[in-house]
Amino acid sequence: MLAAGLIAALSPIAATGQSMTPMRGEVRSFTDAFAVRVFPGNPYNQRIRVEVHVYDQDFQPVAARITPSAFLLAGQASRPVLVVVPFDGANERKVRICTESIPFPSEQTQIRAQICGKFFGHRRF
Amino acid sequence: MKFARAAMAAGLLAACASQTASAATGNVLFNGTITATCTITINSNGTMTVSSNLQSLSSHNAGGSAGSAQVDTTGGVSLSVDPVTTTTVPASDTTATTWTPTFATSGAQTIAETGTATALTVPGTSTVAVNLAGTKSGTNRFSAGNYQATVTLRCE
């Protein structure tokens, strides 16, 4: 229902080996939310667990609809993830959409890789 | 009659021979847009060791090692580390620890060790060394047991 009223101005091409694409975007929407499709990628040769999160400019979590928000991704693969961000009454909203993965658990100092894209949604009436 | 036909054919040939073939040329344009991209590949995690005064648990200490990651980018992004929020400490360690993550890069772009966000402007592959140091102050000391911390390396 909501998705039907959205204008997704981004149409990236998925590329193998990219952790997330696109990393920048500007979207115009005629509804109370805007949608972005991102493509998390797995640069490793083995399967990893990927999580997608949405944050505001201060890195506070945003209640966005992420489909899917967590999934297993095969090595050298990427897949589309649809993120629907509510304007929450504002006319525009800047968010970060971040792809996170932890490929090597059980060691003393783990490094969590996080790729964040910056997206700007404008509301049109 | 035959003569008239031959004369007409010859006339047509002469008319055609005087015409030059016209060749048209056109340009085909190609456009391409590369948006900012960034790929982080974790090569290895790090190891921390404790100092002789038991107040520093760091990958910089003797026997410790930095974590390693590879960043491939088009440029136009920034690299940063988040404050450490996820740690596991032994039950016997009840005192406060200050965790300081830092990173440095070499390769396509060299960045001296820092804890603040830094722009990656040079396209290519850079190797990132991620270090983590935990410190205790006053009379507090690290105790025996397993410590684990997660550093978030962000490209945005």
mmCIF file of C-alpha atoms in Angstrom:
data_model
loop_
_atom_site.group_PDB
_atom_site.id
_atom_site.type_symbol
_atom_site.label_atom_id
_atom_site.label_comp_id
_atom_site.label_asym_id
_atom_site.label_seq_id
_atom_site.Cartn_x
_atom_site.Cartn_y
_atom_site.Cartn_z
ATOM 1 C CA MET A 1 0.000 0.000 0.000
ATOM 2 C CA LEU A 2 2.643 2.404 1.112
ATOM 3 C CA ALA A 3 5.146 1.221 -1.391
ATOM 4 C CA ALA A 4 2.749 1.911 -4.214
ATOM 5 C CA GLY A 5 2.745 5.591 -3.392
ATOM 6 C CA LEU A 6 6.459 5.940 -3.147
ATOM 7 C CA ILE A 7 8.871 7.216 -5.696
ATOM 8 C CA ALA A 8 12.104 5.343 -5.587
ATOM 9 C CA ALA A 9 14.433 7.648 -7.458
ATOM 10 C CA LEU A 10 17.366 5.293 -7.114
ATOM 11 C CA SER A 11 17.975 2.422 -9.450
ATOM 12 C CA PRO A 12 21.472 1.173 -8.748
ATOM 13 C CA ILE A 13 23.066 -1.753 -10.477
ATOM 14 C CA ALA A 14 24.131 -4.459 -8.080
ATOM 15 C CA ALA A 15 27.834 -5.126 -8.294
ATOM 16 C CA THR A 16 29.590 -8.130 -6.874
ATOM 17 C CA GLY A 17 32.185 -7.303 -4.262
ATOM 18 C CA GLN A 18 30.645 -4.043 -3.172
ATOM 19 C CA SER A 19 29.770 -3.886 0.465
ATOM 20 C CA MET A 20 26.890 -1.582 -0.229
ATOM 21 C CA THR A 21 25.774 0.420 -3.203
ATOM 22 C CA PRO A 22 24.684 3.145 -3.638
ATOM 23 C CA MET A 23 26.243 5.187 -0.850
ATOM 24 C CA ARG A 24 24.551 8.475 -1.717
ATOM 25 C CA GLY A 25 21.026 9.265 -2.801
ATOM 26 C CA GLU A 26 18.270 11.829 -2.918
ATOM 27 C CA VAL A 27 14.653 10.704 -3.065
ATOM 28 C CA ARG A 28 11.416 12.607 -3.660
ATOM 29 C CA SER A 29 8.200 11.139 -2.315
ATOM 30 C CA PHE A 30 4.561 12.166 -2.417
ATOM 31 C CA THR A 31 3.685 10.117 0.652
ATOM 32 C CA ASP A 32 4.646 10.168 4.313
ATOM 33 C CA ALA A 33 7.658 7.945 3.706
ATOM 34 C CA PHE A 34 10.389 7.458 1.146
ATOM 35 C CA ALA A 35 11.974 4.293 -0.125
ATOM 36 C CA VAL A 36 15.539 3.408 -0.982
ATOM 37 C CA ARG A 37 16.791 0.162 -2.446
ATOM 38 C CA VAL A 38 20.352 -0.701 -1.483
ATOM 39 C CA PHE A 39 22.496 -3.647 -2.440
ATOM 40 C CA PRO A 40 24.694 -5.020 0.352
ATOM 41 C CA GLY A 41 27.490 -7.156 -1.000
ATOM 42 C CA ASN A 42 29.726 -9.835 0.423
ATOM 43 C CA PRO A 43 33.361 -9.354 -0.655
ATOM 44 C CA TYR A 44 34.441 -12.602 1.016
ATOM 45 C CA ASN A 45 34.478 -16.044 -0.475
ATOM 46 C CA GLN A 46 32.514 -17.498 2.414
ATOM 47 C CA ARG A 47 28.964 -16.890 3.542
ATOM 48 C CA ILE A 48 28.464 -14.132 6.111
ATOM 49 C CA ARG A 49 25.592 -12.732 8.120
ATOM 50 C CA VAL A 50 24.623 -9.225 7.071
ATOM 51 C CA GLU A 51 22.460 -6.775 8.989
ATOM 52 C CA VAL A 52 21.038 -3.526 7.664
ATOM 53 C CA HIS A 53 20.292 -0.667 10.064
ATOM 54 C CA VAL A 54 19.009 2.860 9.619
ATOM 55 C CA TYR A 55 20.320 5.751 11.714
ATOM 56 C CA ASP A 56 19.725 9.485 11.809
ATOM 57 C CA GLN A 57 22.493 12.068 11.552
ATOM 58 C CA ASP A 58 23.409 11.514 15.196
ATOM 59 C CA PHE A 59 23.540 7.748 14.746
ATOM 60 C CA GLN A 60 20.335 7.215 16.672
ATOM 61 C CA PRO A 61 18.259 4.317 15.326
ATOM 62 C CA VAL A 62 15.407 5.219 12.972
ATOM 63 C CA ALA A 63 12.206 3.172 12.951
ATOM 64 C CA ALA A 64 12.417 2.300 9.274
ATOM 65 C CA ARG A 65 10.967 -0.745 7.545
ATOM 66 C CA ILE A 66 13.850 -2.857 6.245
ATOM 67 C CA THR A 67 13.132 -5.860 4.059
ATOM 68 C CA PRO A 68 15.045 -8.006 4.854
ATOM 69 C CA SER A 69 16.936 -6.526 7.795
ATOM 70 C CA ALA A 70 19.164 -9.544 8.468
ATOM 71 C CA PHE A 71 20.154 -12.359 6.170
ATOM 72 C CA LEU A 72 22.910 -14.718 5.156
ATOM 73 C CA LEU A 73 24.737 -13.667 2.025
ATOM 74 C CA ALA A 74 26.740 -16.056 -0.090
ATOM 75 C CA GLY A 75 30.366 -15.286 -0.939
ATOM 76 C CA GLN A 76 30.856 -12.681 -3.678
ATOM 77 C CA ALA A 77 27.108 -12.111 -3.817
ATOM 78 C CA SER A 78 24.846 -9.139 -3.310
ATOM 79 C CA ARG A 79 21.124 -8.793 -2.930
ATOM 80 C CA PRO A 80 18.589 -5.947 -2.860
ATOM 81 C CA VAL A 81 17.232 -4.614 0.402
ATOM 82 C CA LEU A 82 14.256 -2.260 0.457
ATOM 83 C CA VAL A 83 14.308 0.433 3.129
ATOM 84 C CA VAL A 84 11.197 2.526 3.762
ATOM 85 C CA VAL A 85 11.884 5.569 5.937
ATOM 86 C CA PRO A 86 9.003 7.568 7.471
ATOM 87 C CA PHE A 87 9.227 11.358 7.366
ATOM 88 C CA ASP A 88 7.683 11.496 10.865
ATOM 89 C CA GLY A 89 5.945 14.760 10.027
ATOM 90 C CA ALA A 90 8.985 16.483 8.562
ATOM 91 C CA ASN A 91 9.286 17.715 4.982
ATOM 92 C CA GLU A 92 12.724 16.235 4.549
ATOM 93 C CA ARG A 93 14.874 13.723 6.327
ATOM 94 C CA LYS A 94 18.507 12.699 6.206
ATOM 95 C CA VAL A 95 19.353 9.160 7.218
ATOM 96 C CA ARG A 96 22.237 6.752 7.122
ATOM 97 C CA ILE A 97 21.588 3.249 5.866
ATOM 98 C CA CYS A 98 24.312 0.963 7.157
ATOM 99 C CA THR A 99 25.327 -2.552 6.237
ATOM 100 C CA GLU A 100 27.133 -4.425 8.991
ATOM 101 C CA SER A 101 28.824 -7.782 9.142
ATOM 102 C CA ILE A 102 31.052 -9.714 11.523
ATOM 103 C CA PRO A 103 32.867 -12.395 9.565
ATOM 104 C CA PHE A 104 35.360 -13.595 12.170
ATOM 105 C CA PRO A 105 33.935 -14.241 15.646
ATOM 106 C CA SER A 106 35.641 -15.667 18.750
ATOM 107 C CA GLU A 107 38.814 -13.619 18.768
ATOM 108 C CA GLN A 108 40.026 -11.082 21.295
ATOM 109 C CA THR A 109 39.582 -7.896 19.287
ATOM 110 C CA GLN A 110 36.882 -8.216 16.685
ATOM 111 C CA ILE A 111 36.472 -5.702 13.899
ATOM 112 C CA ARG A 112 32.943 -5.003 12.750
ATOM 113 C CA ALA A 113 32.828 -3.649 9.218
ATOM 114 C CA GLN A 114 30.138 -1.056 8.671
ATOM 115 C CA ILE A 115 29.396 0.614 5.358
ATOM 116 C CA CYS A 116 27.011 3.551 5.615
ATOM 117 C CA GLY A 117 25.278 5.428 2.826
ATOM 118 C CA LYS A 118 23.804 8.882 3.247
ATOM 119 C CA PHE A 119 20.308 9.430 1.865
ATOM 120 C CA PHE A 120 18.174 12.543 1.676
ATOM 121 C CA GLY A 121 14.403 12.269 1.408
ATOM 122 C CA HIS A 122 12.224 15.203 0.261
ATOM 123 C CA ARG A 123 8.473 15.228 0.720
ATOM 124 C CA ARG A 124 6.364 16.686 -2.097
ATOM 125 C CA PHE A 125 2.716 17.626 -1.727
ATOM 126 C CA MET B 1 16.519 3.001 -82.150
ATOM 127 C CA LYS B 2 19.505 1.041 -80.946
ATOM 128 C CA PHE B 3 21.583 4.097 -81.240
ATOM 129 C CA ALA B 4 19.125 6.128 -79.201
ATOM 130 C CA ARG B 5 19.130 3.505 -76.401
ATOM 131 C CA ALA B 6 22.910 3.379 -76.351
ATOM 132 C CA ALA B 7 23.119 7.137 -76.268
ATOM 133 C CA MET B 8 20.617 7.274 -73.380
ATOM 134 C CA ALA B 9 22.532 4.638 -71.390
ATOM 135 C CA ALA B 10 25.792 6.428 -71.984
ATOM 136 C CA GLY B 11 24.198 9.658 -70.845
ATOM 137 C CA LEU B 12 22.949 8.052 -67.639
ATOM 138 C CA LEU B 13 26.331 6.549 -66.921
ATOM 139 C CA ALA B 14 27.995 9.870 -67.467
ATOM 140 C CA ALA B 15 25.493 11.527 -65.149
ATOM 141 C CA CYS B 16 26.086 8.911 -62.441
ATOM 142 C CA ALA B 17 29.846 9.109 -62.785
ATOM 143 C CA SER B 18 29.790 12.797 -62.047
ATOM 144 C CA GLN B 19 28.024 12.204 -58.701
ATOM 145 C CA THR B 20 30.259 11.612 -55.682
ATOM 146 C CA ALA B 21 29.137 9.257 -52.918
ATOM 147 C CA SER B 22 28.149 11.286 -49.852
ATOM 148 C CA ALA B 23 29.361 9.816 -46.508
ATOM 149 C CA ALA B 24 27.678 11.032 -43.329
ATOM 150 C CA THR B 25 29.473 11.005 -39.975
ATOM 151 C CA GLY B 26 28.037 11.167 -36.495
ATOM 152 C CA ASN B 27 29.326 11.047 -32.981
ATOM 153 C CA VAL B 28 28.140 8.440 -30.514
ATOM 154 C CA LEU B 29 28.467 9.710 -26.975
ATOM 155 C CA PHE B 30 29.123 7.519 -23.977
ATOM 156 C CA ASN B 31 28.428 8.706 -20.475
ATOM 157 C CA GLY B 32 29.311 6.999 -17.223
ATOM 158 C CA THR B 33 28.782 8.000 -13.627
ATOM 159 C CA ILE B 34 30.668 6.468 -10.754
ATOM 160 C CA THR B 35 29.147 7.062 -7.377
ATOM 161 C CA ALA B 36 31.134 6.730 -4.182
ATOM 162 C CA THR B 37 31.674 3.120 -3.201
ATOM 163 C CA CYS B 38 33.520 1.458 -0.377
ATOM 164 C CA THR B 39 34.298 -2.145 0.431
ATOM 165 C CA ILE B 40 35.777 -3.270 3.731
ATOM 166 C CA THR B 41 37.333 -6.696 3.931
ATOM 167 C CA ILE B 42 38.544 -7.816 7.348
ATOM 168 C CA ASN B 43 41.862 -9.596 6.990
ATOM 169 C CA SER B 44 42.494 -10.422 10.643
ATOM 170 C CA ASN B 45 41.335 -9.470 14.100
ATOM 171 C CA GLY B 46 43.659 -7.996 16.694
ATOM 172 C CA THR B 47 45.276 -9.243 19.857
ATOM 173 C CA MET B 48 45.792 -7.251 23.029
ATOM 174 C CA THR B 49 48.423 -7.921 25.655
ATOM 175 C CA VAL B 50 48.775 -6.479 29.116
ATOM 176 C CA SER B 51 51.555 -4.127 30.160
ATOM 177 C CA SER B 52 53.946 -4.885 32.971
ATOM 178 C CA ASN B 53 52.143 -2.509 35.334
ATOM 179 C CA LEU B 54 48.808 -4.214 34.507
ATOM 180 C CA GLN B 55 47.172 -0.893 33.654
ATOM 181 C CA SER B 56 47.226 -1.192 29.890
ATOM 182 C CA LEU B 57 45.656 -3.883 27.739
ATOM 183 C CA SER B 58 46.540 -2.922 24.220
ATOM 184 C CA SER B 59 47.354 -4.158 20.766
ATOM 185 C CA HIS B 60 50.319 -1.750 20.911
ATOM 186 C CA ASN B 61 51.933 -3.626 23.808
ATOM 187 C CA ALA B 62 54.666 -6.150 23.217
ATOM 188 C CA GLY B 63 53.215 -9.336 21.787
ATOM 189 C CA GLY B 64 50.015 -7.616 20.711
ATOM 190 C CA SER B 65 48.908 -7.139 17.145
ATOM 191 C CA ALA B 66 46.657 -4.731 15.323
ATOM 192 C CA GLY B 67 43.623 -5.905 13.440
ATOM 193 C CA SER B 68 43.892 -5.600 9.692
ATOM 194 C CA ALA B 69 41.343 -4.665 7.078
ATOM 195 C CA GLN B 70 41.407 -3.750 3.418
ATOM 196 C CA VAL B 71 39.405 -0.824 2.101
ATOM 197 C CA ASP B 72 38.676 -0.476 -1.593
ATOM 198 C CA THR B 73 37.109 2.825 -2.531
ATOM 199 C CA THR B 74 36.534 5.284 -5.314
ATOM 200 C CA GLY B 75 37.332 8.089 -2.879
ATOM 201 C CA GLY B 76 34.835 10.624 -1.633
ATOM 202 C CA VAL B 77 34.158 8.678 1.564
ATOM 203 C CA SER B 78 35.381 8.880 5.120
ATOM 204 C CA LEU B 79 36.798 6.263 7.449
ATOM 205 C CA SER B 80 36.192 6.214 11.195
ATOM 206 C CA VAL B 81 36.036 3.989 14.245
ATOM 207 C CA ASP B 82 33.236 4.013 16.783
ATOM 208 C CA PRO B 83 33.726 4.215 20.545
ATOM 209 C CA VAL B 84 33.874 0.725 21.956
ATOM 210 C CA THR B 85 30.577 -0.295 23.522
ATOM 211 C CA THR B 86 30.692 -4.073 23.353
ATOM 212 C CA THR B 87 33.205 -5.679 25.690
ATOM 213 C CA THR B 88 33.522 -8.903 27.609
ATOM 214 C CA VAL B 89 35.646 -8.850 30.750
ATOM 215 C CA PRO B 90 36.359 -11.419 33.471
ATOM 216 C CA ALA B 91 34.030 -11.396 36.457
ATOM 217 C CA SER B 92 36.972 -10.480 38.649
ATOM 218 C CA ASP B 93 37.456 -7.194 36.793
ATOM 219 C CA THR B 94 35.043 -4.792 38.444
ATOM 220 C CA THR B 95 36.842 -1.520 37.812
ATOM 221 C CA ALA B 96 36.349 0.918 34.973
ATOM 222 C CA THR B 97 38.338 0.658 31.764
ATOM 223 C CA THR B 98 38.738 3.370 29.135
ATOM 224 C CA TRP B 99 38.826 1.883 25.651
ATOM 225 C CA THR B 100 40.448 3.866 22.838
ATOM 226 C CA PRO B 101 40.174 2.549 19.268
ATOM 227 C CA THR B 102 42.423 4.013 16.579
ATOM 228 C CA PHE B 103 43.248 3.276 12.968
ATOM 229 C CA ALA B 104 45.936 4.028 10.427
ATOM 230 C CA THR B 105 46.078 3.353 6.708
ATOM 231 C CA SER B 106 48.754 2.641 4.132
ATOM 232 C CA GLY B 107 48.606 1.884 0.436
ATOM 233 C CA ALA B 108 46.542 4.114 -1.828
ATOM 234 C CA GLN B 109 46.266 6.650 0.950
ATOM 235 C CA THR B 110 48.358 7.021 4.064
ATOM 236 C CA ILE B 111 46.688 8.154 7.250
ATOM 237 C CA ALA B 112 48.667 8.467 10.452
ATOM 238 C CA GLU B 113 47.175 6.737 13.464
ATOM 239 C CA THR B 114 44.063 8.584 14.558
ATOM 240 C CA GLY B 115 40.791 8.089 16.338
ATOM 241 C CA THR B 116 38.820 10.672 14.389
ATOM 242 C CA ALA B 117 36.983 10.383 11.092
ATOM 243 C CA THR B 118 39.277 10.997 8.125
ATOM 244 C CA ALA B 119 38.412 11.503 4.476
ATOM 245 C CA LEU B 120 39.535 8.901 1.969
ATOM 246 C CA THR B 121 40.096 10.993 -1.121
ATOM 247 C CA VAL B 122 42.435 8.761 -3.097
ATOM 248 C CA PRO B 123 40.826 5.948 -5.091
ATOM 249 C CA GLY B 124 42.339 2.517 -4.681
ATOM 250 C CA THR B 125 43.095 -0.048 -2.056
ATOM 251 C CA SER B 126 44.309 0.907 1.391
ATOM 252 C CA THR B 127 45.279 -1.387 4.224
ATOM 253 C CA VAL B 128 43.882 -0.358 7.590
ATOM 254 C CA ALA B 129 45.548 -1.224 10.874
ATOM 255 C CA VAL B 130 43.029 -1.090 13.707
ATOM 256 C CA ASN B 131 44.355 -0.794 17.243
ATOM 257 C CA LEU B 132 42.578 -0.895 20.561
ATOM 258 C CA ALA B 133 43.918 0.170 23.923
ATOM 259 C CA GLY B 134 42.236 -0.299 27.272
ATOM 260 C CA THR B 135 43.597 1.651 30.218
ATOM 261 C CA LYS B 136 42.933 1.701 33.921
ATOM 262 C CA SER B 137 43.820 4.566 36.195
ATOM 263 C CA GLY B 138 44.778 4.975 39.833
ATOM 264 C CA THR B 139 45.164 1.705 41.658
ATOM 265 C CA ASN B 140 42.965 -0.255 39.254
ATOM 266 C CA ARG B 141 44.537 -3.182 37.424
ATOM 267 C CA PHE B 142 43.542 -5.653 34.719
ATOM 268 C CA SER B 143 42.924 -9.095 36.147
ATOM 269 C CA ALA B 144 43.417 -12.619 34.854
ATOM 270 C CA GLY B 145 40.795 -13.874 32.431
ATOM 271 C CA ASN B 146 39.514 -13.367 28.933
ATOM 272 C CA TYR B 147 38.859 -9.934 27.519
ATOM 273 C CA GLN B 148 37.088 -9.276 24.259
ATOM 274 C CA ALA B 149 36.069 -6.048 22.559
ATOM 275 C CA THR B 150 34.524 -5.163 19.224
ATOM 276 C CA VAL B 151 35.690 -2.174 17.206
ATOM 277 C CA THR B 152 33.406 -0.859 14.483
ATOM 278 C CA LEU B 153 35.307 0.314 11.411
ATOM 279 C CA ARG B 154 33.023 2.518 9.357
ATOM 280 C CA CYS B 155 33.268 3.734 5.797
ATOM 281 C CA GLU B 156 30.615 6.253 4.805
#
